[in-house]
mmCIF file of C-alpha atoms in Angstrom:
data_model
loop_
_atom_site.group_PDB
_atom_site.id
_atom_site.type_symbol
_atom_site.label_atom_id
_atom_site.label_comp_id
_atom_site.label_asym_id
_atom_site.label_seq_id
_atom_site.Cartn_x
_atom_site.Cartn_y
_atom_site.Cartn_z
ATOM 1 C CA MET E 145 -91.273 181.352 1.468
ATOM 2 C CA ASN E 146 -92.048 182.607 -2.538
ATOM 3 C CA HIS E 147 -94.583 181.639 -4.735
ATOM 4 C CA LYS E 148 -92.878 179.240 -6.610
ATOM 5 C CA LYS E 149 -91.756 177.667 -3.755
ATOM 6 C CA ASP E 150 -95.171 177.168 -2.349
ATOM 7 C CA LEU E 151 -96.361 176.611 -4.722
ATOM 8 C CA LEU E 152 -95.104 173.108 -5.324
ATOM 9 C CA LEU E 153 -94.787 172.816 -1.570
ATOM 10 C CA ASP E 154 -98.343 172.714 -1.722
ATOM 11 C CA GLY E 155 -97.826 170.299 -4.608
ATOM 12 C CA ILE E 156 -96.556 167.846 -3.284
ATOM 13 C CA ILE E 157 -98.362 167.904 0.130
ATOM 14 C CA LYS E 158 -102.196 167.586 -1.901
ATOM 15 C CA ARG E 159 -100.631 164.282 -3.507
ATOM 16 C CA TYR E 160 -98.838 163.474 -0.485
ATOM 17 C CA ILE E 161 -102.301 163.359 1.664
ATOM 18 C CA GLN E 162 -103.745 161.664 -1.544
ATOM 19 C CA SER E 163 -101.131 158.191 -1.942
ATOM 20 C CA ASN E 164 -99.160 158.338 1.245
ATOM 21 C CA GLU E 165 -96.324 157.430 -1.028
ATOM 22 C CA PRO E 166 -92.626 159.863 -1.301
ATOM 23 C CA ILE E 167 -92.994 162.198 -4.732
ATOM 24 C CA GLY E 168 -91.081 162.773 -7.224
ATOM 25 C CA SER E 169 -90.040 166.291 -9.180
ATOM 26 C CA GLU E 170 -91.253 164.574 -12.603
ATOM 27 C CA SER E 171 -94.500 162.819 -11.422
ATOM 28 C CA LEU E 172 -95.123 165.626 -9.562
ATOM 29 C CA LYS E 173 -94.368 168.063 -12.668
ATOM 30 C CA VAL E 174 -96.407 165.735 -14.870
ATOM 31 C CA SER E 175 -99.313 166.277 -11.893
ATOM 32 C CA MET E 176 -99.148 169.719 -11.949
ATOM 33 C CA SER E 177 -98.752 170.400 -14.991
ATOM 34 C CA ILE E 178 -96.537 173.868 -14.388
ATOM 35 C CA LYS E 179 -93.832 175.069 -16.879
ATOM 36 C CA ILE E 180 -91.246 174.588 -13.938
ATOM 37 C CA SER E 181 -88.000 171.924 -15.257
ATOM 38 C CA SER E 182 -87.266 168.596 -13.423
ATOM 39 C CA ALA E 183 -84.368 170.192 -12.119
ATOM 40 C CA THR E 184 -86.266 173.060 -10.058
ATOM 41 C CA ILE E 185 -88.439 171.599 -8.799
ATOM 42 C CA ARG E 186 -85.379 169.345 -7.341
ATOM 43 C CA ASN E 187 -83.856 172.389 -6.521
ATOM 44 C CA TYR E 188 -86.676 173.935 -4.489
ATOM 45 C CA PHE E 189 -86.753 169.865 -2.722
ATOM 46 C CA LYS E 190 -83.316 170.668 -1.369
ATOM 47 C CA THR E 191 -83.987 173.201 -0.050
ATOM 48 C CA LEU E 192 -87.245 172.578 2.094
ATOM 49 C CA SER E 193 -85.435 169.654 2.524
ATOM 50 C CA ASP E 194 -82.357 171.909 4.082
ATOM 51 C CA GLU E 195 -85.614 173.878 5.565
ATOM 52 C CA GLY E 196 -86.932 170.922 8.052
ATOM 53 C CA ILE E 197 -90.705 170.682 5.183
ATOM 54 C CA LEU E 198 -89.332 167.946 3.341
ATOM 55 C CA THR E 199 -88.197 164.766 4.633
ATOM 56 C CA GLN E 200 -86.040 162.027 1.948
ATOM 57 C CA THR E 201 -87.510 158.013 3.284
ATOM 58 C CA HIS E 202 -84.712 156.493 0.622
ATOM 59 C CA ILE E 203 -81.304 158.818 -1.802
ATOM 60 C CA SER E 204 -83.277 157.391 -4.269
ATOM 61 C CA SER E 205 -86.890 158.010 -3.033
ATOM 62 C CA GLY E 206 -89.023 160.909 -3.777
ATOM 63 C CA ARG E 207 -89.697 163.236 -1.210
ATOM 64 C CA ILE E 208 -92.356 163.144 1.364
ATOM 65 C CA PRO E 209 -93.397 166.236 4.214
ATOM 66 C CA THR E 210 -92.531 166.553 7.285
ATOM 67 C CA ASN E 211 -94.796 166.922 10.249
ATOM 68 C CA LYS E 212 -93.950 170.205 10.914
ATOM 69 C CA ALA E 213 -95.589 170.782 6.963
ATOM 70 C CA LEU E 214 -98.808 168.724 7.423
ATOM 71 C CA LYS E 215 -98.975 170.554 10.151
ATOM 72 C CA ASP E 216 -98.523 174.017 8.831
ATOM 73 C CA TYR E 217 -100.643 172.965 6.108
ATOM 74 C CA TRP E 218 -103.839 171.537 8.314
ATOM 75 C CA ARG E 219 -103.796 174.893 10.174
ATOM 76 C CA SER E 220 -104.612 176.848 7.218
ATOM 77 C CA HIS E 221 -106.282 173.546 5.183
ATOM 78 C CA ILE E 222 -108.919 171.862 7.129
ATOM 79 C CA PRO E 223 -111.747 172.090 6.251
ATOM 80 C CA TYR E 224 -112.957 173.185 10.183
ATOM 81 C CA LYS E 225 -115.860 175.840 9.849
ATOM 82 C CA GLU E 226 -117.089 178.295 12.519
ATOM 83 C CA ASN E 227 -120.347 177.817 11.835
ATOM 84 C CA ASP E 228 -122.442 173.961 12.446
ATOM 85 C CA ILE E 229 -122.371 172.335 9.261
ATOM 86 C CA ASP E 230 -124.478 169.429 8.161
ATOM 87 C CA ILE E 231 -123.538 166.390 9.211
ATOM 88 C CA ASP E 232 -125.165 162.351 7.222
ATOM 89 C CA ILE E 233 -124.757 160.785 10.198
ATOM 90 C CA GLN E 234 -125.195 157.320 7.870
ATOM 91 C CA LYS E 235 -121.932 158.086 5.663
ATOM 92 C CA ILE E 236 -119.655 158.363 8.672
ATOM 93 C CA GLN E 237 -119.016 154.565 9.219
ATOM 94 C CA GLN E 238 -118.246 154.262 5.794
ATOM 95 C CA ALA E 239 -115.907 157.168 5.729
ATOM 96 C CA CYS E 240 -113.769 156.894 8.525
ATOM 97 C CA GLN E 241 -113.361 153.201 7.294
ATOM 98 C CA GLU E 242 -112.156 154.351 4.252
ATOM 99 C CA MET E 243 -109.432 157.876 5.305
ATOM 100 C CA GLY E 244 -108.712 155.380 8.516
ATOM 101 C CA VAL E 245 -110.172 158.225 10.062
ATOM 102 C CA PHE E 246 -111.356 157.515 14.165
ATOM 103 C CA CYS E 247 -114.618 159.956 14.854
ATOM 104 C CA LEU E 248 -116.948 160.459 17.780
ATOM 105 C CA ILE E 249 -120.001 162.835 17.920
ATOM 106 C CA ARG E 250 -122.085 163.630 21.362
ATOM 107 C CA GLU E 251 -125.164 163.761 20.532
ATOM 108 C CA LYS E 252 -127.769 165.856 23.122
ATOM 109 C CA LYS E 253 -130.842 164.527 23.801
ATOM 110 C CA SER E 254 -133.981 166.793 24.025
ATOM 111 C CA GLN E 255 -133.893 166.242 28.535
ATOM 112 C CA THR E 256 -137.091 168.764 29.576
ATOM 113 C CA LEU E 257 -138.258 167.746 32.882
ATOM 114 C CA ARG E 258 -142.471 166.454 32.423
ATOM 115 C CA GLU E 259 -143.634 166.191 35.559
ATOM 116 C CA ILE E 260 -142.784 165.411 39.046
ATOM 117 C CA ILE E 261 -144.631 161.980 40.738
ATOM 118 C CA ASN E 262 -145.349 161.935 44.546
ATOM 119 C CA HIS E 263 -145.748 157.827 45.164
ATOM 120 C CA GLU E 264 -147.166 157.972 48.743
ATOM 121 C CA ASN E 265 -144.862 160.780 49.527
ATOM 122 C CA ARG E 266 -142.105 157.949 50.101
ATOM 123 C CA PHE E 267 -139.977 159.571 46.509
ATOM 124 C CA LEU E 268 -140.251 161.129 44.128
ATOM 125 C CA ILE E 269 -140.333 160.095 39.741
ATOM 126 C CA LEU E 270 -139.176 163.123 37.700
ATOM 127 C CA VAL E 271 -140.066 162.653 34.402
ATOM 128 C CA PHE E 272 -138.273 163.601 31.457
ATOM 129 C CA GLU E 273 -139.002 162.983 27.753
ATOM 130 C CA ASP E 274 -137.057 160.308 27.550
ATOM 131 C CA ASN E 275 -136.326 158.789 30.714
ATOM 132 C CA GLU E 276 -136.987 158.832 34.484
ATOM 133 C CA ILE E 277 -134.592 159.975 37.550
ATOM 134 C CA CYS E 278 -136.111 158.403 41.383
ATOM 135 C CA VAL E 279 -135.430 160.645 44.230
ATOM 136 C CA PRO E 280 -135.919 160.178 48.491
ATOM 137 C CA PHE E 281 -139.397 161.840 49.243
ATOM 138 C CA ASN E 282 -138.150 165.517 50.553
ATOM 139 C CA HIS E 283 -141.097 167.694 50.818
ATOM 140 C CA SER E 284 -138.671 171.115 50.269
ATOM 141 C CA ILE E 285 -136.957 168.747 47.131
ATOM 142 C CA GLU E 286 -140.820 168.602 46.077
ATOM 143 C CA ARG E 287 -140.936 172.357 46.221
ATOM 144 C CA PHE E 288 -138.314 173.170 44.585
ATOM 145 C CA LEU E 289 -138.438 170.833 41.679
ATOM 146 C CA ARG E 290 -141.741 172.316 40.485
ATOM 147 C CA GLU E 291 -140.611 175.642 40.563
ATOM 148 C CA LEU E 292 -138.254 173.454 37.412
ATOM 149 C CA LEU E 293 -140.936 172.350 35.316
ATOM 150 C CA GLY E 294 -140.359 172.058 31.504
ATOM 151 C CA LEU E 295 -136.045 173.226 32.075
ATOM 152 C CA GLU E 296 -134.024 171.709 30.432
ATOM 153 C CA PHE E 297 -131.416 168.226 31.908
ATOM 154 C CA GLU E 298 -128.387 170.712 31.880
ATOM 155 C CA ASP E 299 -130.370 173.462 33.476
ATOM 156 C CA ILE E 300 -131.814 172.216 36.062
ATOM 157 C CA LYS E 301 -127.967 170.269 36.836
ATOM 158 C CA LYS E 302 -126.816 173.732 36.678
ATOM 159 C CA ILE E 303 -129.515 175.376 39.485
ATOM 160 C CA CYS E 304 -129.183 172.441 41.612
ATOM 161 C CA SER E 305 -124.868 173.385 41.484
ATOM 162 C CA GLN E 306 -125.758 176.580 42.785
ATOM 163 C CA VAL E 307 -127.937 176.898 45.687
ATOM 164 C CA CYS E 308 -125.788 173.107 47.174
ATOM 165 C CA ALA E 309 -128.429 170.465 46.580
ATOM 166 C CA LYS E 310 -125.288 168.598 46.299
ATOM 167 C CA ALA E 311 -128.106 164.442 47.066
ATOM 168 C CA LEU E 312 -130.479 165.646 43.566
ATOM 169 C CA LEU E 313 -127.315 166.873 41.752
ATOM 170 C CA GLU E 314 -125.486 162.955 42.806
ATOM 171 C CA LYS E 315 -128.999 161.784 41.083
ATOM 172 C CA LEU E 316 -128.477 163.887 37.774
ATOM 173 C CA ASN E 317 -125.108 162.875 36.856
ATOM 174 C CA LEU E 318 -125.575 159.363 37.411
ATOM 175 C CA ALA E 319 -128.598 159.759 34.829
ATOM 176 C CA SER E 320 -126.494 160.849 31.250
ATOM 177 C CA ASP E 321 -129.116 163.592 27.543
ATOM 178 C CA VAL E 322 -126.489 162.617 25.272
ATOM 179 C CA ILE E 323 -126.140 159.788 23.209
ATOM 180 C CA LEU E 324 -122.369 158.975 22.175
ATOM 181 C CA HIS E 325 -121.293 157.547 18.360
ATOM 182 C CA THR E 326 -118.577 156.475 17.763
ATOM 183 C CA PHE E 327 -116.326 154.899 13.965
ATOM 184 C CA GLY E 328 -113.334 153.645 13.116
ATOM 185 C CA ILE E 329 -112.088 152.717 17.156
ATOM 186 C CA GLU E 330 -109.791 150.903 15.509
ATOM 187 C CA PHE E 331 -107.432 153.451 14.311
ATOM 188 C CA LEU E 332 -107.570 155.009 17.900
ATOM 189 C CA SER E 333 -106.524 152.648 19.746
ATOM 190 C CA PHE E 334 -102.863 152.476 18.783
ATOM 191 C CA ILE E 335 -102.555 155.758 21.652
ATOM 192 C CA LEU E 336 -102.252 152.816 24.466
ATOM 193 C CA LYS E 337 -99.426 151.643 22.987
ATOM 194 C CA ILE E 338 -97.944 155.338 24.017
ATOM 195 C CA ARG E 339 -96.566 156.179 27.118
ATOM 196 C CA GLY E 340 -98.720 158.676 28.886
ATOM 197 C CA PHE E 341 -101.544 158.888 26.987
ATOM 198 C CA ASP E 342 -103.190 156.131 28.203
ATOM 199 C CA ARG E 343 -106.376 158.994 29.349
ATOM 200 C CA LEU E 344 -106.484 160.393 26.474
ATOM 201 C CA PHE E 345 -107.959 157.190 25.415
ATOM 202 C CA PHE E 346 -110.190 156.474 27.951
ATOM 203 C CA GLU E 347 -112.273 160.628 27.343
ATOM 204 C CA VAL E 348 -112.368 160.331 24.199
ATOM 205 C CA ILE E 349 -114.856 157.056 24.635
ATOM 206 C CA ASN E 350 -117.017 157.998 27.071
ATOM 207 C CA GLY E 351 -117.276 161.810 25.716
ATOM 208 C CA TYR E 352 -115.740 163.940 28.147
ATOM 209 C CA ILE E 353 -112.654 164.709 25.590
ATOM 210 C CA PHE E 354 -115.852 167.658 24.728
ATOM 211 C CA ASP E 355 -115.692 169.072 28.041
ATOM 212 C CA ARG E 356 -111.997 169.251 27.821
ATOM 213 C CA LEU E 357 -111.734 170.966 24.351
ATOM 214 C CA SER E 358 -113.330 173.765 23.208
ATOM 215 C CA ARG E 359 -113.958 173.893 19.786
ATOM 216 C CA GLY E 360 -110.625 173.957 17.765
ATOM 217 C CA VAL E 361 -108.087 171.851 15.258
ATOM 218 C CA TYR E 362 -105.275 170.938 17.699
ATOM 219 C CA PHE E 363 -101.482 169.012 17.295
ATOM 220 C CA GLU E 364 -99.368 167.644 20.391
ATOM 221 C CA ASN E 365 -99.281 168.638 23.547
ATOM 222 C CA THR E 366 -102.616 168.183 23.645
ATOM 223 C CA ILE E 367 -102.516 164.237 21.106
ATOM 224 C CA PRO E 368 -99.521 162.192 20.358
ATOM 225 C CA GLU E 369 -97.230 163.597 18.003
ATOM 226 C CA GLY E 370 -97.261 163.495 14.420
ATOM 227 C CA SER E 371 -101.784 163.571 14.856
ATOM 228 C CA ILE E 372 -104.026 166.055 14.249
ATOM 229 C CA ALA E 373 -107.597 166.155 17.033
ATOM 230 C CA ILE E 374 -110.828 168.164 15.929
ATOM 231 C CA VAL E 375 -113.937 169.087 17.612
ATOM 232 C CA GLN E 376 -116.273 170.941 15.148
ATOM 233 C CA ASN E 377 -119.873 172.156 16.214
ATOM 234 C CA ILE E 378 -122.347 170.033 14.014
ATOM 235 C CA ASN E 379 -126.144 169.990 13.158
ATOM 236 C CA LEU E 380 -127.122 166.350 12.871
ATOM 237 C CA ASN E 381 -130.609 165.813 12.201
ATOM 238 C CA GLN E 382 -131.946 169.189 12.238
ATOM 239 C CA LYS E 383 -130.224 169.403 15.847
ATOM 240 C CA GLN E 384 -127.095 170.664 17.291
ATOM 241 C CA ALA E 385 -123.905 168.364 17.941
ATOM 242 C CA GLN E 386 -120.457 168.082 18.000
ATOM 243 C CA MET E 387 -117.707 166.634 16.538
ATOM 244 C CA PHE E 388 -113.854 164.899 17.572
ATOM 245 C CA CYS E 389 -112.605 163.774 14.772
ATOM 246 C CA MET E 390 -108.303 162.234 15.003
ATOM 247 C CA GLY E 391 -106.295 160.613 12.588
ATOM 248 C CA GLU E 392 -101.949 160.894 11.795
ATOM 249 C CA LEU E 393 -101.137 163.739 9.674
ATOM 250 C CA SER E 394 -100.722 162.128 6.799
ATOM 251 C CA LYS E 395 -104.915 161.418 6.138
ATOM 252 C CA ASN E 396 -107.174 163.094 3.637
ATOM 253 C CA TYR E 397 -109.352 165.211 5.910
ATOM 254 C CA THR E 398 -110.375 167.235 2.941
ATOM 255 C CA SER E 399 -111.950 164.129 0.453
ATOM 256 C CA PHE E 400 -113.067 162.394 4.617
ATOM 257 C CA TYR E 401 -115.213 166.447 5.288
ATOM 258 C CA GLU E 402 -116.438 166.190 1.125
ATOM 259 C CA LYS E 403 -117.668 162.324 2.023
ATOM 260 C CA ILE E 404 -119.268 162.836 5.680
ATOM 261 C CA VAL E 405 -121.247 166.556 4.970
ATOM 262 C CA ALA E 406 -124.615 165.773 3.573
#
């Protein structure tokens, strides 16, 4: 793609995600302040349309980018960072409503095993920082658990799995060590209307999506066509957390990120 065509495509996509309206050659020329005639812009529009990058909804209307063009644009422009970013959770609700984007944040609670209480050799109480779990008493289990004092919840689950302490692991699995925050859930419900994506809805709502998808940007096959999903590591209140965002390709994710960053 030559420089002028690349420049015009970038300009029309930026205008489109801001307005969600078809862009005409004259309005694009004015907004970009470029020294290219409207006729030349229309010629590039035709070329881009022939290449499947732009489309025209009506004969007399301007052009809009296709899903292919929007996917290519967000692959290089999404404000996704390899490093964790600082998020202001107070700003997310408003940003989701303004931009029409769904957002899920999974925040891990600090769950260190602080104490083991033996109640009359009948049951054991595992005391974490803000949670307690009761298990039947067993001398071997008590000795095993006392060796785990000071460890984090997830580390204890991994050790239980490694040593095949299945009954104890089942008890731990029933206790959650995460807090889920959802914003703009009305912008997610559309996937329930799309055949084959019921499971995705429940994976997202229950936070299981973080166990299946690693950090990155996702399009169709993983999510419905015409949508984008972003899995991002974040810092929330000076603690590590994860964020999942999902919405239509045409939403302005550059602006969304600007609004939620602390």
